[in-house]
Coordinates of N, CA and C in Angstrom, one line a residue:
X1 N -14.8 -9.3 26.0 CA -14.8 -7.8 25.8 C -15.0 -7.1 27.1
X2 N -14.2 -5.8 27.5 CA -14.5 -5.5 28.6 C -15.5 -4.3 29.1
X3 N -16.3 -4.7 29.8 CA -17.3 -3.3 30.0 C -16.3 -2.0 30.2
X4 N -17.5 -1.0 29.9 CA -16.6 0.6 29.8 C -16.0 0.5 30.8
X5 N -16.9 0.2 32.0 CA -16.6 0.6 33.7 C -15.3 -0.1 34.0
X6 N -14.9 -1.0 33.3 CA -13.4 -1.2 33.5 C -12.4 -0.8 32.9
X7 N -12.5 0.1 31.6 CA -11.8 0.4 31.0 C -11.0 1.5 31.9
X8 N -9.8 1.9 32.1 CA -9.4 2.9 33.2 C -8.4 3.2 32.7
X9 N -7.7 3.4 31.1 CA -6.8 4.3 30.2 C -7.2 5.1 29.6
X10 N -6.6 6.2 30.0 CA -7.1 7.5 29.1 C -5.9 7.6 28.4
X11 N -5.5 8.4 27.0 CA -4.7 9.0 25.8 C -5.2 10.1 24.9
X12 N -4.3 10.6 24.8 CA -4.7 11.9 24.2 C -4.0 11.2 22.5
X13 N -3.9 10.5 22.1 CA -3.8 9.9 21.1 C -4.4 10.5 19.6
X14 N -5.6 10.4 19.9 CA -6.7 11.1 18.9 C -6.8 12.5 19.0
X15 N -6.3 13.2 20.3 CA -6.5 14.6 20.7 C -5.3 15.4 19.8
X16 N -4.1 14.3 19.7 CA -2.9 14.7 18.9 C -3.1 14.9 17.3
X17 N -4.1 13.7 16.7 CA -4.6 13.4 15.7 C -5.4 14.6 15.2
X18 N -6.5 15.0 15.9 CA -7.0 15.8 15.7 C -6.6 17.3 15.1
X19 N -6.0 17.9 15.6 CA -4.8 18.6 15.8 C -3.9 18.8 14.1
X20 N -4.1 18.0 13.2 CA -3.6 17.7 12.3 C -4.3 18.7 11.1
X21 N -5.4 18.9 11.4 CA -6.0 20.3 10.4 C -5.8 21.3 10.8
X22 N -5.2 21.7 11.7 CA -4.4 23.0 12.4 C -3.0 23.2 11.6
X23 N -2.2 22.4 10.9 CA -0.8 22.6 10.4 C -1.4 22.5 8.9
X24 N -0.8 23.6 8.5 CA -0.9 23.7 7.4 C 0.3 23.4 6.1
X25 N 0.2 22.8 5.2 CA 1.1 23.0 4.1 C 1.8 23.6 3.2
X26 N 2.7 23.5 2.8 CA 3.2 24.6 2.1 C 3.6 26.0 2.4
X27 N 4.0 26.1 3.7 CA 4.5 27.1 4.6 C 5.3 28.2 3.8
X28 N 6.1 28.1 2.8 CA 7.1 28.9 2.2 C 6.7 29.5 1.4
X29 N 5.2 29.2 0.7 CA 4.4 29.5 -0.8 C 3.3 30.0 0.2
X30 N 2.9 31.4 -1.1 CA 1.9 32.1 -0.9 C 0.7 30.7 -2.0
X31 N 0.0 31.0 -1.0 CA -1.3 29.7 -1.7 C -2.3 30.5 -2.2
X32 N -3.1 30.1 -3.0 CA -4.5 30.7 -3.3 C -5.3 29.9 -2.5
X33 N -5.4 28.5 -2.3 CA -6.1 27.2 -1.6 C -5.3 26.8 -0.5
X34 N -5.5 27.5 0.6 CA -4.3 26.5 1.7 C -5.3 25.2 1.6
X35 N -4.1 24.1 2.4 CA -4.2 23.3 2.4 C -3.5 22.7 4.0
X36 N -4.3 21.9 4.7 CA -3.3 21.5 5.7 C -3.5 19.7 5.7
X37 N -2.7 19.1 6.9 CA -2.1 18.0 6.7 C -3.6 17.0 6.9
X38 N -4.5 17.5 7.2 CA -5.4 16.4 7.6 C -6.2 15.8 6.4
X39 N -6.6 17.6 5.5 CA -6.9 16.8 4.1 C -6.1 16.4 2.9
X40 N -4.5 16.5 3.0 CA -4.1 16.1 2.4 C -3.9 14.5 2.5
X41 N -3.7 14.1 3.8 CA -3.7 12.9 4.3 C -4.7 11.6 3.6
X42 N -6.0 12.1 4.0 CA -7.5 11.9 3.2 C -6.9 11.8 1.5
X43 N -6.5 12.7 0.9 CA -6.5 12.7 -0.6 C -5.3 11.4 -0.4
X44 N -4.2 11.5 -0.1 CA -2.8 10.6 -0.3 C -3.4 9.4 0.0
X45 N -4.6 9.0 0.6 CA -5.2 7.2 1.2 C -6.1 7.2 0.1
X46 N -6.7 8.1 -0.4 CA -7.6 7.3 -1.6 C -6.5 7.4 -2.7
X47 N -5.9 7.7 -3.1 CA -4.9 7.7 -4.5 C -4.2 6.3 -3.9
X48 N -3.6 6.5 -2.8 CA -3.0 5.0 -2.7 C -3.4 4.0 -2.5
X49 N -5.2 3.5 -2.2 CA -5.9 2.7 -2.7 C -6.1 2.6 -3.8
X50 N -6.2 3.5 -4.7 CA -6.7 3.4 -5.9 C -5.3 2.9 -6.7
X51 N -4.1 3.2 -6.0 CA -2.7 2.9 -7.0 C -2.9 1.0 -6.4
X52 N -3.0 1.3 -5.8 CA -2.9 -0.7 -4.8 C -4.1 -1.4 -6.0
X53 N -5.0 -0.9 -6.3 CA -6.0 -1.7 -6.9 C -5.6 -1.9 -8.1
X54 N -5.0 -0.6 -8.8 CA -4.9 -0.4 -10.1 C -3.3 -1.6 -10.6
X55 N -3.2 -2.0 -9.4 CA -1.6 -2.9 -9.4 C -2.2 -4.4 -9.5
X56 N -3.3 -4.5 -8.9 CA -3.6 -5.9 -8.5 C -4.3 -6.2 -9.8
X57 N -4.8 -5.7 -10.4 CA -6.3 -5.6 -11.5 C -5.4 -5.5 -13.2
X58 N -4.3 -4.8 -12.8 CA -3.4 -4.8 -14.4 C -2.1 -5.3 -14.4
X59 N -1.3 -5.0 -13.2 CA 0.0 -5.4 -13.2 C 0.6 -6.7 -12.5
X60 N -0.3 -7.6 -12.2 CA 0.0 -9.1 -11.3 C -0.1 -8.6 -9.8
X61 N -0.3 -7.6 -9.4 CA -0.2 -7.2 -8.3 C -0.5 -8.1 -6.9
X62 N -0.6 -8.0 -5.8 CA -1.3 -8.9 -4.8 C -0.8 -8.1 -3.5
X63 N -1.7 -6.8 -3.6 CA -1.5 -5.9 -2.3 C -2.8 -5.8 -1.4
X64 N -2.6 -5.5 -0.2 CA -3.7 -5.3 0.6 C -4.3 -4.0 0.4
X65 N -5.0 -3.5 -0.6 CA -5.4 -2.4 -1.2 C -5.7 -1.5 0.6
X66 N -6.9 -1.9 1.4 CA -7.5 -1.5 2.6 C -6.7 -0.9 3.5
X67 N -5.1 -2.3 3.5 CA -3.9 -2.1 4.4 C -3.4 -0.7 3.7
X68 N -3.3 -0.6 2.6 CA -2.3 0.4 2.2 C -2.9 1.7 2.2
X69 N -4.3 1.9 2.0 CA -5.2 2.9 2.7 C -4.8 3.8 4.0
X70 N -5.3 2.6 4.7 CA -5.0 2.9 6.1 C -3.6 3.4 6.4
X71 N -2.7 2.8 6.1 CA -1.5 3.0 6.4 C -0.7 4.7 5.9
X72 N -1.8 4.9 5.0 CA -1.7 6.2 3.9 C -2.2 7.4 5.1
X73 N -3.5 6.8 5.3 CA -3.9 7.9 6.1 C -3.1 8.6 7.7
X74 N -2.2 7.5 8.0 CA -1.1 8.0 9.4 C 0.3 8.6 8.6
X75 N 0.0 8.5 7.4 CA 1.6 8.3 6.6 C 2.4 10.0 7.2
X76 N 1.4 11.4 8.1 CA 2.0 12.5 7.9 C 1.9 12.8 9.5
X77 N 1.6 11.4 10.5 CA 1.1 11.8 11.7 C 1.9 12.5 12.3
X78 N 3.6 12.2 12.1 CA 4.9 12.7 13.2 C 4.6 14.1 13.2
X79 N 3.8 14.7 11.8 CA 3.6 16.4 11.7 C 2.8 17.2 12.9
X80 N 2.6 16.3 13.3 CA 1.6 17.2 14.8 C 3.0 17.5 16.0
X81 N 3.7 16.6 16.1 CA 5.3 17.2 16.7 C 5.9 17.8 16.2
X82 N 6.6 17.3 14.7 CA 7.4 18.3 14.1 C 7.1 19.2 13.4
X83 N 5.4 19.6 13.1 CA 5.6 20.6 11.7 C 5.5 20.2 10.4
X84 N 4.9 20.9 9.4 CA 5.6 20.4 8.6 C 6.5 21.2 8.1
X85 N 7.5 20.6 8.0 CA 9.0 21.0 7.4 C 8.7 21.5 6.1
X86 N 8.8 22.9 5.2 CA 8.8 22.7 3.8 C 10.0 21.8 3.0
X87 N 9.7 21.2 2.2 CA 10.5 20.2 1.3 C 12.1 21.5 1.0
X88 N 12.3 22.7 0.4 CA 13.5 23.1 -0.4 C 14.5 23.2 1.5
X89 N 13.6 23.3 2.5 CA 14.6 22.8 3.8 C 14.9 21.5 4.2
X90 N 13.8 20.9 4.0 CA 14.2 19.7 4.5 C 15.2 18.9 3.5
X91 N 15.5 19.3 2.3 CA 16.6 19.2 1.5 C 17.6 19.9 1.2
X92 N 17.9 20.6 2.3 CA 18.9 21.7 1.7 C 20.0 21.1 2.1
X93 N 20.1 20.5 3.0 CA 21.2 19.9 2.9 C 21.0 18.4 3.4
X94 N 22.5 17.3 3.1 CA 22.5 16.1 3.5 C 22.0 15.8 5.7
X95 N 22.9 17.1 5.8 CA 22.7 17.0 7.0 C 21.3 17.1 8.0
X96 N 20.8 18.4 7.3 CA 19.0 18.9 7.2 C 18.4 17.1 7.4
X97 N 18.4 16.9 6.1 CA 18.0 16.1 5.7 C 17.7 14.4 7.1
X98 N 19.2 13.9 7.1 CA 19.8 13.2 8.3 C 18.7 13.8 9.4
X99 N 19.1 14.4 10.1 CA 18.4 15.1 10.8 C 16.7 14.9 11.2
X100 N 16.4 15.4 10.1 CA 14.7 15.3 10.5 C 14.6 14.0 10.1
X101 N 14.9 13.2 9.2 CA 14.5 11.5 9.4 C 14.7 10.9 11.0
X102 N 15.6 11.6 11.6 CA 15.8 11.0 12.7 C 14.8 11.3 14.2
X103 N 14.2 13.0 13.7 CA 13.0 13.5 14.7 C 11.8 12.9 14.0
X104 N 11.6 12.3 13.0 CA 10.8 12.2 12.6 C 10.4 10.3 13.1
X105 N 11.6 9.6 13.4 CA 11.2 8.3 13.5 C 11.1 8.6 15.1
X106 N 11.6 9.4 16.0 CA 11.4 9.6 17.5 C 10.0 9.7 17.8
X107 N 9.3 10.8 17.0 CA 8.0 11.1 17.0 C 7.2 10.1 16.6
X108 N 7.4 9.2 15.5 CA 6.4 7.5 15.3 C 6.9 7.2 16.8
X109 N 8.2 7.1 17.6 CA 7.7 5.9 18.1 C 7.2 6.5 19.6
X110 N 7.1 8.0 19.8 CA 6.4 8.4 21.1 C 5.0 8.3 20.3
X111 N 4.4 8.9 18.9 CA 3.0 8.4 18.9 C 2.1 7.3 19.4
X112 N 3.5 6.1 19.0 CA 3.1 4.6 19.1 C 3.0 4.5 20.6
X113 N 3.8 5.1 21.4 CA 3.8 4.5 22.8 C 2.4 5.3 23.5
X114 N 1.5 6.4 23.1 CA 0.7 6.6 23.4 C -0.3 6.0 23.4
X115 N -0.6 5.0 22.7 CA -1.6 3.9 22.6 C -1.5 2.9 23.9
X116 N -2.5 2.2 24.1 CA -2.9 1.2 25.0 C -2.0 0.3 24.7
X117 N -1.0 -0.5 25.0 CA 0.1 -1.2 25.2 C -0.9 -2.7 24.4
X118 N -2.1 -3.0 24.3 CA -2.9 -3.7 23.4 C -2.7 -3.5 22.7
X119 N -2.7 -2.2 21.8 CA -3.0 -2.0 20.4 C -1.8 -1.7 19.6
X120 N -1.0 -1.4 20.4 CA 0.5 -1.2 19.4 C 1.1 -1.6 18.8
X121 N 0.5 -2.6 18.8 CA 1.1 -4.3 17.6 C 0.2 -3.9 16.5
X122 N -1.0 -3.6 16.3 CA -1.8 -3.4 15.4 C -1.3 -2.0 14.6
X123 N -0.6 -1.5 15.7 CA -0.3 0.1 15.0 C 0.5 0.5 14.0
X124 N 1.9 -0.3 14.5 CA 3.1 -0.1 14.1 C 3.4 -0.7 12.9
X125 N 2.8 -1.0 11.9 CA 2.5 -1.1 10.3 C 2.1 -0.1 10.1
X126 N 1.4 1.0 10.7 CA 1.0 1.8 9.9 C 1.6 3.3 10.5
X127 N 1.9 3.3 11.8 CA 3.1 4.9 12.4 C 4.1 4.9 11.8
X128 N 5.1 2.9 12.4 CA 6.3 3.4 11.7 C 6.6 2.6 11.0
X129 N 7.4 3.6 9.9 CA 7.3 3.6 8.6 C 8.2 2.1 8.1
X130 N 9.7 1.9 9.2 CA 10.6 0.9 9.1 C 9.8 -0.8 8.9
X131 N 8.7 -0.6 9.9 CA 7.8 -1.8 10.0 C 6.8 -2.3 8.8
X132 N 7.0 -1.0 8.2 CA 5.5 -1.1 6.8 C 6.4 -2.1 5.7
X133 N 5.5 -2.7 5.4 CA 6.3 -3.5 4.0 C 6.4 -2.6 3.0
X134 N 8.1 -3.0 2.5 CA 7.8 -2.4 1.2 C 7.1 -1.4 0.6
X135 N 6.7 -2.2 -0.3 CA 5.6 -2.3 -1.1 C 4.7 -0.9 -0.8
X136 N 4.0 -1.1 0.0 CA 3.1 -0.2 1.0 C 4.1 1.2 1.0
X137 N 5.4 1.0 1.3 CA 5.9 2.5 1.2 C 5.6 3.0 0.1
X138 N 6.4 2.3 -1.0 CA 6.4 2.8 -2.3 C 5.0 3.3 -2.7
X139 N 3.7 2.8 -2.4 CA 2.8 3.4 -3.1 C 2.3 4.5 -2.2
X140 N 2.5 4.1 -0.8 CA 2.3 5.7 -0.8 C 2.8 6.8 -0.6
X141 N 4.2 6.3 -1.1 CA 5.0 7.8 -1.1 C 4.9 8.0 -3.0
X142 N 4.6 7.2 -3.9 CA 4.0 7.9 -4.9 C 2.5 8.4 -4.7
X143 N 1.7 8.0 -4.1 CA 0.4 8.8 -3.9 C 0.9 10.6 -3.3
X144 N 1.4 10.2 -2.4 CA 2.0 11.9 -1.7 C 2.3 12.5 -2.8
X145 N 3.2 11.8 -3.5 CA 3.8 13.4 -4.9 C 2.8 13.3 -5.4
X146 N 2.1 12.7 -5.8 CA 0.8 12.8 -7.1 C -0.2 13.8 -6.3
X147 N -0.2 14.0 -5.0 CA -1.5 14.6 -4.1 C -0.9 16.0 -4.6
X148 N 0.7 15.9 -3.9 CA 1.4 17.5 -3.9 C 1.4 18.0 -5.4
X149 N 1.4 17.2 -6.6 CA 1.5 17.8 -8.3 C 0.2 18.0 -8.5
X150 N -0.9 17.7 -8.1 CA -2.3 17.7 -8.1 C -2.4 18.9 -7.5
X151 N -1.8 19.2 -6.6 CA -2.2 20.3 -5.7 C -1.9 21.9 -6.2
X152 N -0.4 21.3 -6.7 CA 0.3 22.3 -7.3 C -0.7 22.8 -9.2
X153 N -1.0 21.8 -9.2 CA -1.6 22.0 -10.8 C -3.0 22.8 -10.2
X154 N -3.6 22.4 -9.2 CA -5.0 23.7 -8.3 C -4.2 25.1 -8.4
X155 N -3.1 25.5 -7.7 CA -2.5 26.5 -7.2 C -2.0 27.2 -9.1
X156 N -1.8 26.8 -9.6 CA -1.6 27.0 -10.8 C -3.0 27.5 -11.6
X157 N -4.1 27.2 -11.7 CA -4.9 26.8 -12.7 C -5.6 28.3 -11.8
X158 N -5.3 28.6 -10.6 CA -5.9 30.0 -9.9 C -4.9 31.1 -10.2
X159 N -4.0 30.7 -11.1 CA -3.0 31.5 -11.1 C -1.7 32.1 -10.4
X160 N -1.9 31.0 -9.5 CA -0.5 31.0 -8.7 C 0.8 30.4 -9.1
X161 N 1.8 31.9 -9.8 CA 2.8 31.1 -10.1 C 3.9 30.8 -9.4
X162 N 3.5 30.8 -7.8 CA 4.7 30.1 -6.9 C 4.5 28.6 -6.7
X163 N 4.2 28.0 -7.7 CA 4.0 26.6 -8.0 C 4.3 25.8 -9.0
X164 N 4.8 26.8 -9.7 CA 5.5 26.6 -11.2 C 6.5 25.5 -11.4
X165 N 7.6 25.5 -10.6 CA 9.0 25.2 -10.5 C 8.5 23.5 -9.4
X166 N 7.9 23.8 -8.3 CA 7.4 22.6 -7.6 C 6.6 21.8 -8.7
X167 N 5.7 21.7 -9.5 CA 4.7 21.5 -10.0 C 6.0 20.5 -10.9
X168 N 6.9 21.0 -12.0 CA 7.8 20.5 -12.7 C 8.9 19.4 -11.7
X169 N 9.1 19.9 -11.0 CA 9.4 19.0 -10.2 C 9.2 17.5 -9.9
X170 N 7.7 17.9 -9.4 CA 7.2 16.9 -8.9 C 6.3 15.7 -10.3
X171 N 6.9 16.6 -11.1 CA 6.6 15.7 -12.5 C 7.4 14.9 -12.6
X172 N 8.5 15.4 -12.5 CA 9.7 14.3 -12.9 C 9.8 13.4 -12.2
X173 N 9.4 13.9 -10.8 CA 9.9 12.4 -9.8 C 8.8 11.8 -9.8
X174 N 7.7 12.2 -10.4 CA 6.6 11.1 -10.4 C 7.3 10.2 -11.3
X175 N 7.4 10.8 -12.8 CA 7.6 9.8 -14.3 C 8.9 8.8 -13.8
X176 N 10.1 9.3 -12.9 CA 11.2 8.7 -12.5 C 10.4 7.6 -11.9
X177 N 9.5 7.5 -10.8 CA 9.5 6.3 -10.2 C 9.1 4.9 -10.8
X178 N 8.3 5.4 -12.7 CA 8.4 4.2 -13.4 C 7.7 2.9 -12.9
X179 N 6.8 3.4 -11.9 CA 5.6 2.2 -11.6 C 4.8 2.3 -12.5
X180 N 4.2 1.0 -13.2 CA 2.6 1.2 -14.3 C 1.5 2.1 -13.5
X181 N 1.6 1.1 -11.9 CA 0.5 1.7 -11.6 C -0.1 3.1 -11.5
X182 N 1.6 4.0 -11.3 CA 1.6 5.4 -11.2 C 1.2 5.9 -12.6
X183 N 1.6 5.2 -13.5 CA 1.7 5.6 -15.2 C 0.2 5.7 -15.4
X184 N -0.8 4.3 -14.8 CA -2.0 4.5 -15.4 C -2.5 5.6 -14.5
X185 N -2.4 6.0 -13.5 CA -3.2 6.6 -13.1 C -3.5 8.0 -13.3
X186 N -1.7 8.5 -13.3 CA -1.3 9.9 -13.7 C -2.2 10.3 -15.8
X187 N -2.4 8.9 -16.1 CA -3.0 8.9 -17.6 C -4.6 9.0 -17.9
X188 N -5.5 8.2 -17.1 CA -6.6 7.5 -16.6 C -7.5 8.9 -15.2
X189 N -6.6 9.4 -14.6 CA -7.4 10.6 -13.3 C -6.4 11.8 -13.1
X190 N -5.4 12.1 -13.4 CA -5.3 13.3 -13.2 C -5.7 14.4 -14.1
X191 N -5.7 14.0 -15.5 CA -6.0 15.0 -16.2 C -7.5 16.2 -16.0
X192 N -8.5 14.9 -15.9 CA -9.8 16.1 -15.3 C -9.7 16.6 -14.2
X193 N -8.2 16.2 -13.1 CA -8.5 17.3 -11.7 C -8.8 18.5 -12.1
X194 N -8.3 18.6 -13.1 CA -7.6 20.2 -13.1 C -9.1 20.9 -14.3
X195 N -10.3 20.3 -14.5 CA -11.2 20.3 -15.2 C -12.9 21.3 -14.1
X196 N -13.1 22.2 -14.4 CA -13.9 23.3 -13.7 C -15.5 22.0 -13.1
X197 N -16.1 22.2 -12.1 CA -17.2 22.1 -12.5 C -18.1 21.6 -13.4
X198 N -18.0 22.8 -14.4 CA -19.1 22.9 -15.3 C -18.6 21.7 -16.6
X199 N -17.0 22.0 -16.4 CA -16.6 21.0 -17.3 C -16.6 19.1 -16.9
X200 N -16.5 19.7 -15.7 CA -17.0 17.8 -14.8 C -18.4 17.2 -15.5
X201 N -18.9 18.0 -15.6 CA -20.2 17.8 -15.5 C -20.6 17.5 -16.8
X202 N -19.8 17.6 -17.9 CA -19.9 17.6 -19.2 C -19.3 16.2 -19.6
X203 N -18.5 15.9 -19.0 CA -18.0 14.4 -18.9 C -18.3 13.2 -19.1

């Protein structure tokens, strides 16, 4: 292991990271609760631990619950270059679309080359996305919609009805993706998000 005094690479790596509670979500909706990318990130790594567990424990599963964690919590890092994009743009068209997948895999791999030329092997399961297994995508791109329907059901329950039409949405493509583990979970924890306090407490 090498003493500090040799260490002689500096990276603004984490300085970029940091940076990530500064962008906010949902740019096109008036919010009651803003939200930005750093705690969403935090919510999308525990849901997609908990979806990895809930796979291993009922469905035959045999995922690296920890891996898929981790991998959860980088899952929105390219957003400190690009922004986040609202979703009815980033889908408006095929071309839109094209497009930012392609600034979006530029930015994984200038994040990745900011790292110590050591660690980059270690990284690149969890920046870019092409390298992540499977598996690992799929749960946490259903943890992301379940964070954003979660989120949308907060923005709702304050009264905000520019969340109405997202909210429905993001139901469907949850029920479409037809994983158990998404089924138990959406059955099993979503229902008391949306539960006060006082009513938690009654539980």
């Amino acid at each position: 292991m090498a003493d500090t005094a040799e260490i002689s690479v500096s990276t603004p790596f984490y300085a970029y990271l940091s940076r990530l509670r500064w962008i906010k979500r949902w740019g096109l909706k008036r919010n009651a609760h803003e939200e930005n990318v750093m705690e969403h990130s935090w919510e999308v790594s525990v849901i997609a631990h908990t979806l990895a567990l809930i796979k291993n424990r009922y469905y035959g599963g045999n995922l690296d619950a920890n891996a898929v964690a981790t991998a959860a919590l980088y899952h929105d890092i390219t957003e400190v270059i690009t922004g986040d994009l609202p979703t009815p743009i980033k889908y408006h068209s095929e071309a839109i679309n094209v497009a930012y997948k392609q600034i979006e895999k530029q930015a994984e791999k200038e994040l990745l080359k900011l790292l110590p030329p050591e660690l980059q092997a270690d990284f690149e399961t969890l920046i870019l996305h092409d390298a992540m297994p499977e598996e690992h995508v799929r749960i946490i791109k259903a943890a992301d919609k379940i964070s954003a329907y979660l989120k949308c059901q907060a923005e709702m329950k304050a009264g905000n009805t520019e969340f109405e039409t997202a909210a429905q949405d993001l139901a469907e493509t949850i029920a479409g993706y037809r994983q158990p583990e998404v089924v138990f979970f959406m059955q099993a924890f979503a229902p008391s998000c949306g539960l006060t306090l006082d009513g938690l407490m009654k539980t």
